[in-house]
Short mmCIF file of C-alpha atoms in Angstrom, two decimals:
data_model
loop_
_atom_site.label_atom_id
_atom_site.label_comp_id
_atom_site.label_asym_id
_atom_site.label_seq_id
_atom_site.Cartn_x
_atom_site.Cartn_y
_atom_site.Cartn_z
CA MET K 1 -0.15 0.04 -0.10
CA ALA K 2 1.34 3.60 -0.78
CA THR K 3 1.12 5.85 1.97
CA LYS K 4 1.92 10.01 1.45
CA VAL K 5 4.81 11.12 4.10
CA ARG K 6 4.86 15.17 4.86
CA ILE K 7 7.93 16.55 6.27
CA LEU K 8 8.06 19.72 8.78
CA PRO K 9 9.10 22.03 8.57
CA SER K 10 9.95 22.04 4.97
CA GLY K 11 6.74 20.90 3.72
CA HIS K 12 8.43 18.27 1.38
CA GLU K 13 5.74 15.06 0.36
CA PHE K 14 6.94 11.72 -0.83
CA VAL K 15 5.57 8.34 -1.39
CA SER K 16 6.54 5.21 0.87
CA GLU K 17 5.61 1.77 -0.46
CA GLY K 18 5.33 -1.47 0.97
CA ASN K 19 7.61 -1.82 3.71
CA SER K 20 10.34 0.46 2.84
CA THR K 21 11.79 2.40 5.53
CA LEU K 22 10.84 6.18 5.95
CA LEU K 23 14.06 7.00 5.95
CA GLU K 24 14.43 5.20 2.32
CA ALA K 25 11.21 6.50 0.68
CA GLY K 26 12.46 9.70 1.67
CA LEU K 27 16.18 9.25 0.16
CA HIS K 28 14.58 7.97 -2.87
CA ALA K 29 12.51 10.81 -3.52
CA GLY K 30 15.35 12.93 -3.28
CA LEU K 31 15.45 14.47 0.20
CA ALA K 32 18.21 15.39 1.99
CA LEU K 33 16.70 14.04 5.33
CA ASP K 34 19.75 13.84 8.36
CA TYR K 35 20.86 10.71 8.55
CA ALA K 36 24.08 8.96 9.69
CA CYS K 37 24.48 5.24 10.12
CA SER K 38 20.79 4.39 8.58
CA ASN K 39 21.06 1.18 10.77
CA GLY K 40 19.69 1.74 14.18
CA ASN K 41 22.56 2.65 16.10
CA CYS K 42 23.17 6.51 15.84
CA GLY K 43 19.64 8.14 16.39
CA GLN K 44 20.47 10.77 14.37
CA CYS K 45 17.16 10.01 11.92
CA LEU K 46 15.15 10.75 15.03
CA ALA K 47 12.04 12.47 13.80
CA LYS K 48 8.55 13.22 15.65
CA ILE K 49 5.29 12.03 14.50
CA ILE K 50 2.98 15.15 14.30
CA SER K 51 0.05 12.79 12.69
CA GLY K 52 -0.62 9.28 11.16
CA GLU K 53 0.72 5.71 12.11
CA VAL K 54 4.04 3.89 11.62
CA GLN K 55 5.27 0.70 12.56
CA LYS K 56 8.34 -0.70 13.35
CA VAL K 57 9.70 -2.70 10.54
CA ARG K 58 13.79 -3.22 11.76
CA HIS K 59 15.85 -4.09 14.84
CA HIS K 60 17.46 -0.89 16.26
CA ASP K 61 20.17 -0.53 18.78
CA PHE K 62 19.58 3.13 19.48
CA ILE K 63 17.81 3.67 22.90
CA ILE K 64 15.31 5.94 22.61
CA SER K 65 14.53 7.70 25.82
CA GLU K 66 10.98 7.48 27.80
CA SER K 67 10.63 11.43 27.24
CA GLN K 68 11.40 11.12 23.46
CA ARG K 69 8.97 8.17 23.00
CA ALA K 70 6.14 10.40 24.86
CA ASN K 71 6.85 13.00 22.47
CA SER K 72 6.15 10.87 19.67
CA ASN K 73 9.89 10.53 18.41
CA VAL K 74 10.97 7.18 16.03
CA LEU K 75 13.40 6.30 14.38
CA MET K 76 13.19 6.90 10.53
CA CYS K 77 15.51 4.04 9.39
CA SER K 78 13.63 1.11 11.44
CA ASN K 79 9.88 2.38 10.58
CA SER K 80 7.80 2.35 7.66
CA ALA K 81 4.37 4.29 7.38
CA SER K 82 1.29 2.13 8.28
CA THR K 83 -1.25 5.49 6.90
CA ASP K 84 -0.36 9.04 5.64
CA VAL K 85 2.19 10.46 7.89
CA THR K 86 3.13 14.04 8.85
CA LEU K 87 6.81 13.70 10.57
CA GLU K 88 8.86 16.74 12.22
CA ALA K 89 12.59 15.86 11.12
CA SER K 90 15.66 17.77 10.14
CA GLU K 91 17.05 18.25 6.12
CA ALA K 92 20.31 19.59 4.92
CA LEU K 93 18.83 22.83 3.14
CA SER K 94 22.43 23.45 1.63
CA SER K 95 26.28 21.73 0.90
CA SER K 96 27.21 23.44 4.26
CA GLU K 97 24.77 21.35 6.30
CA ILE K 98 25.99 18.09 4.82
CA PRO K 99 28.89 16.57 7.56
CA GLN K 100 32.37 15.82 6.87
CA GLN K 101 32.73 12.04 6.55
CA GLN K 102 35.83 9.21 6.18
CA ILE K 103 34.63 6.27 5.04
CA THR K 104 36.36 3.17 3.55
CA ALA K 105 34.84 1.78 0.76
CA ARG K 106 35.59 -1.55 -1.82
CA VAL K 107 35.73 -1.68 -5.31
CA ARG K 108 32.43 -3.15 -6.39
CA ASN K 109 33.56 -2.80 -10.50
CA ILE K 110 36.14 -0.59 -12.50
CA GLU K 111 35.00 -0.55 -16.23
CA ILE K 112 37.52 0.59 -18.67
CA VAL K 113 34.86 2.23 -21.17
CA ASN K 114 37.41 3.53 -23.60
CA ASP K 115 41.04 5.05 -23.35
CA ASN K 116 39.69 7.98 -22.08
CA VAL K 117 37.36 7.20 -19.34
CA ALA K 118 36.99 4.63 -16.23
CA LEU K 119 33.71 4.07 -14.61
CA LEU K 120 34.38 3.15 -10.87
CA HIS K 121 31.71 1.91 -8.75
CA LEU K 122 32.21 1.48 -4.85
CA LYS K 123 30.68 -0.19 -2.43
CA THR K 124 30.40 1.48 1.38
CA PRO K 125 29.53 -0.28 4.29
CA ARG K 126 26.29 -1.07 5.11
CA THR K 127 26.74 0.60 8.83
CA ASN K 128 28.70 3.79 7.27
CA ARG K 129 26.90 5.25 4.04
CA LEU K 130 28.06 8.33 2.31
CA ARG K 131 25.88 11.30 2.94
CA PHE K 132 26.34 13.83 0.13
CA LEU K 133 24.13 16.37 -2.42
CA ALA K 134 24.10 15.63 -5.87
CA GLY K 135 26.74 17.48 -8.07
CA GLN K 136 29.15 17.20 -4.70
CA HIS K 137 32.90 15.64 -5.38
CA VAL K 138 34.99 14.07 -2.69
CA ARG K 139 38.69 13.06 -1.88
CA LEU K 140 39.73 9.40 -3.12
CA GLY K 141 42.53 7.31 -2.04
CA GLY K 142 44.40 6.01 0.86
CA ASN K 143 45.74 2.37 1.17
CA ASN K 144 48.51 2.95 -1.22
CA MET K 145 46.22 4.69 -3.35
CA PRO K 146 47.35 8.07 -4.69
CA LYS K 147 44.91 10.68 -3.38
CA GLY K 148 42.90 13.04 -5.63
CA THR K 149 39.86 14.53 -5.89
CA GLN K 150 36.58 13.21 -8.05
CA PRO K 151 33.20 14.44 -8.96
CA ILE K 152 30.44 11.84 -7.66
CA SER K 153 28.32 10.99 -10.48
CA SER K 154 25.40 8.56 -8.72
CA CYS K 155 22.67 9.80 -7.33
CA PRO K 156 22.30 10.67 -3.51
CA CYS K 157 19.41 8.10 -2.85
CA ASP K 158 21.41 5.24 -3.21
CA ASP K 159 24.17 5.83 -0.45
CA MET K 160 25.87 2.49 -0.15
CA ASN K 161 26.77 2.20 -3.98
CA VAL K 162 28.74 5.71 -5.21
CA HIS K 163 30.05 6.18 -8.93
CA PHE K 164 32.61 7.76 -10.32
CA GLN K 165 33.66 8.71 -13.82
CA VAL K 166 37.21 8.76 -14.29
CA PRO K 167 39.48 10.76 -17.17
CA ALA K 168 42.61 9.48 -18.30
CA ILE K 169 44.78 12.18 -17.61
CA PRO K 170 48.45 11.67 -18.28
CA GLY K 171 50.85 12.40 -15.55
CA ASP K 172 47.92 12.16 -12.99
CA GLU K 173 48.82 9.43 -10.11
CA LEU K 174 45.15 9.22 -9.17
CA SER K 175 44.43 8.64 -12.92
CA ASP K 176 47.19 6.12 -13.89
CA TYR K 177 46.42 4.35 -10.40
CA VAL K 178 42.94 3.71 -11.79
CA PHE K 179 43.48 2.55 -15.22
CA LYS K 180 46.61 0.28 -14.19
CA GLN K 181 46.42 -0.86 -10.92
CA LEU K 182 43.11 -0.85 -9.19
CA LYS K 183 41.18 -3.72 -8.38
CA LYS K 184 37.84 -5.47 -7.33
CA GLY K 185 37.68 -5.67 -3.78
CA ASP K 186 40.17 -2.91 -2.80
CA ALA K 187 40.20 -0.85 -0.32
CA VAL K 188 39.53 3.09 -0.88
CA GLU K 189 39.19 5.81 1.26
CA ILE K 190 36.68 8.43 0.91
CA ASN K 191 36.76 11.82 2.54
CA GLY K 192 34.14 14.49 2.21
CA PRO K 193 31.75 15.23 0.88
CA GLY K 194 32.69 19.02 -0.78
CA GLY K 195 31.26 21.94 -2.90
CA ASP K 196 28.29 23.57 -3.80
CA PHE K 197 27.79 22.39 -7.32
CA VAL K 198 24.71 21.29 -6.35
CA LEU K 199 20.55 21.76 -7.53
CA ASP K 200 18.55 24.90 -6.61
CA GLU K 201 15.58 22.59 -5.34
CA ASN K 202 13.18 25.74 -4.56
CA SER K 203 13.90 27.17 -8.37
CA PRO K 204 10.60 27.02 -10.40
CA ARG K 205 12.72 27.48 -13.49
CA SER K 206 13.28 24.32 -16.24
CA LEU K 207 17.05 23.36 -16.08
CA VAL K 208 19.67 23.47 -18.75
CA PHE K 209 22.67 21.07 -18.18
CA ILE K 210 25.82 21.18 -20.40
CA ALA K 211 28.36 18.31 -20.02
CA GLN K 212 31.59 18.21 -22.06
CA ASN K 213 33.59 15.10 -21.79
CA THR K 214 33.74 13.74 -18.42
CA GLY K 215 31.70 16.48 -16.99
CA PHE K 216 29.09 14.12 -17.81
CA GLY K 217 29.40 12.46 -13.91
CA PRO K 218 28.38 15.55 -12.19
CA ILE K 219 25.91 16.43 -14.59
CA LYS K 220 24.01 12.99 -14.20
CA SER K 221 24.24 13.10 -10.50
CA LEU K 222 22.01 16.36 -10.67
CA ILE K 223 19.96 15.07 -13.66
CA GLU K 224 19.24 11.54 -11.58
CA HIS K 225 18.43 13.64 -8.73
CA ALA K 226 15.94 16.10 -10.22
CA MET K 227 14.02 13.02 -11.75
CA ALA K 228 13.80 11.54 -8.12
CA LEU K 229 12.50 14.93 -6.82
CA GLU K 230 10.32 15.39 -10.04
CA VAL K 231 11.14 18.43 -10.82
CA ALA K 232 8.20 20.74 -12.40
CA GLY K 233 9.32 22.25 -16.07
CA SER K 234 11.89 20.76 -18.50
CA MET K 235 15.32 19.35 -18.73
CA GLN K 236 17.54 19.59 -21.59
CA LEU K 237 21.20 17.85 -21.52
CA VAL K 238 23.66 19.05 -24.02
CA TRP K 239 26.66 16.63 -24.02
CA ILE K 240 29.65 17.94 -26.05
CA THR K 241 32.46 15.10 -26.89
CA HIS K 242 35.43 14.88 -29.29
CA SER K 243 33.02 12.30 -31.42
CA GLY K 244 30.05 9.51 -30.51
CA GLU K 245 32.10 7.07 -29.19
CA ASP K 246 33.32 9.57 -26.28
CA ARG K 247 29.98 9.28 -24.95
CA TYR K 248 30.03 6.70 -23.10
CA GLN K 249 26.47 6.69 -21.75
CA ASP K 250 24.88 7.29 -24.83
CA ASN K 251 22.16 5.16 -24.70
CA LEU K 252 21.37 5.80 -20.86
CA CYS K 253 20.65 9.53 -22.29
CA ARG K 254 19.03 8.36 -24.73
CA SER K 255 16.71 6.39 -22.51
CA TRP K 256 15.80 9.20 -20.29
CA GLN K 257 14.74 11.27 -23.19
CA ASP K 258 12.53 8.31 -24.30
CA ALA K 259 11.03 7.47 -21.14
CA PHE K 260 10.44 11.37 -19.85
CA ASP K 261 8.18 14.05 -21.95
CA ASN K 262 10.13 16.93 -20.65
CA PHE K 263 13.66 15.85 -21.14
CA PHE K 264 15.48 16.61 -24.48
CA TYR K 265 18.83 14.96 -25.13
CA VAL K 266 21.56 16.74 -27.46
CA PRO K 267 24.68 15.02 -28.21
CA VAL K 268 27.14 17.27 -29.77
CA ASP K 269 30.25 15.93 -31.81
CA ASN K 270 33.03 18.63 -31.51
CA ASP K 271 34.90 17.36 -34.78
CA GLY K 272 37.67 15.55 -32.71
CA ASP K 273 39.59 18.88 -32.18
CA ASP K 274 40.42 21.33 -29.43
CA VAL K 275 38.45 23.92 -30.74
CA GLY K 276 36.10 25.31 -28.52
CA LEU K 277 31.99 26.25 -29.15
CA SER K 278 31.21 29.91 -29.78
CA ALA K 279 28.60 31.88 -28.23
CA GLU K 280 26.05 31.70 -30.65
CA SER K 281 27.02 27.93 -31.08
CA ILE K 282 25.85 27.37 -27.75
CA LEU K 283 22.75 29.18 -28.23
CA GLU K 284 22.33 27.38 -31.47
CA LEU K 285 22.28 24.25 -29.33
CA LEU K 286 20.05 25.01 -26.91
CA ASP K 287 17.31 26.22 -29.31
CA ILE K 288 17.11 29.27 -26.66
CA LYS K 289 16.35 33.25 -27.85
CA LEU K 290 18.29 35.68 -26.34
CA ASP K 291 15.34 37.08 -24.19
CA GLU K 292 14.63 33.80 -22.95
CA LEU K 293 17.64 32.61 -21.45
CA PRO K 294 16.65 33.88 -17.71
CA GLY K 295 14.05 31.53 -17.98
CA TYR K 296 16.20 28.74 -17.44
CA ASP K 297 18.79 27.36 -14.67
CA TYR K 298 22.20 26.49 -15.96
CA TYR K 299 24.36 23.60 -14.82
CA VAL K 300 27.46 23.87 -16.78
CA ALA K 301 30.74 21.09 -16.06
CA VAL K 302 33.09 21.98 -19.05
CA ASP K 303 36.91 22.89 -19.51
CA LYS K 304 37.85 26.20 -18.89
CA ALA K 305 37.65 27.32 -22.65
CA LEU K 306 33.77 26.33 -22.76
CA LEU K 307 33.60 27.89 -19.44
CA ASP K 308 34.42 30.97 -20.27
CA THR K 309 32.01 31.13 -23.56
CA CYS K 310 28.79 29.96 -21.03
CA LEU K 311 30.15 32.90 -19.19
CA GLU K 312 29.55 35.05 -22.16
CA ILE K 313 26.22 34.21 -23.15
CA LEU K 314 24.12 32.61 -20.07
CA PRO K 315 22.93 34.53 -17.00
CA ARG K 316 25.06 34.32 -14.19
CA ASP K 317 22.51 34.78 -11.46
CA ARG K 318 21.26 31.40 -13.26
CA LEU K 319 24.36 29.52 -13.50
CA LYS K 320 26.28 27.20 -11.83
CA THR K 321 29.54 25.57 -12.97
CA MET K 322 31.75 23.19 -12.53
CA GLN K 323 35.26 23.39 -14.45
CA LEU K 324 37.08 20.35 -15.67
CA GLY K 325 40.24 19.74 -13.82
CA GLY K 326 39.06 22.77 -11.16
CA VAL K 327 38.15 20.63 -8.48
CA THR K 328 40.62 20.93 -5.62
#
């Protein structure tokens, strides 16, 4: 049975189905609910029932005091909704409210998709998952692995499985290690998250995403988060690479366009050279008139040359950017 859950004071709402815990359902709906272990040990996801009924579906070791019980407090990670429910619970409303974490994860898979990109899948311990906002980055390394910063390419709704799209950068120690030495089962230390390349969830405007090469990684995280939130308006993705062969997840983008009426995908071949696109070319790709530009929010993950071009034409107050190679 599907039930509706409302969170105060934010007013955010989501649907919970089956025996999904309140925390699981909220995360899958794109909410940044406050939690840490998600396993009934820390008590950080404690919430107050304002109305409705819940049922305990998982054991928890955290001891809820008598006064907390009397105040209708429950752990969201251990209870599901029996009826429509209103809860008073904490949420992170900005990147500064996400705590810094240090987690040792394991390599679940590495896929070298071509000479330029490796898809890295890390799995965190069940009792120590990574809490982050879509579009943020972390620092990887440790356990004989060189340290370096990588944008996260997965959605926060699956906090145990963290994905990265690692570019091949000659002379970069982390990149070389991922391509040549890292193997399945290896331990990798995650420190973070950081960065404010995150979605403005309160904006009513349609969204435009511009990615260049592996800038698609953080853009993918933002798009999947926007889809989980069921944002209003349309979404448009422009993915610029040297050739179609470099768009290593082209089928995923096309599946989004097939599945969602308001999603539009524009793949762009930049003719295999390093010449940047002009401002006029960007406008033509977006199919947006000059006087219509303020009606959109723009999320751009590209190299410096293309970023400078976007800054010429796109409204600064509607623009969030990540410069490739510029995350430190």
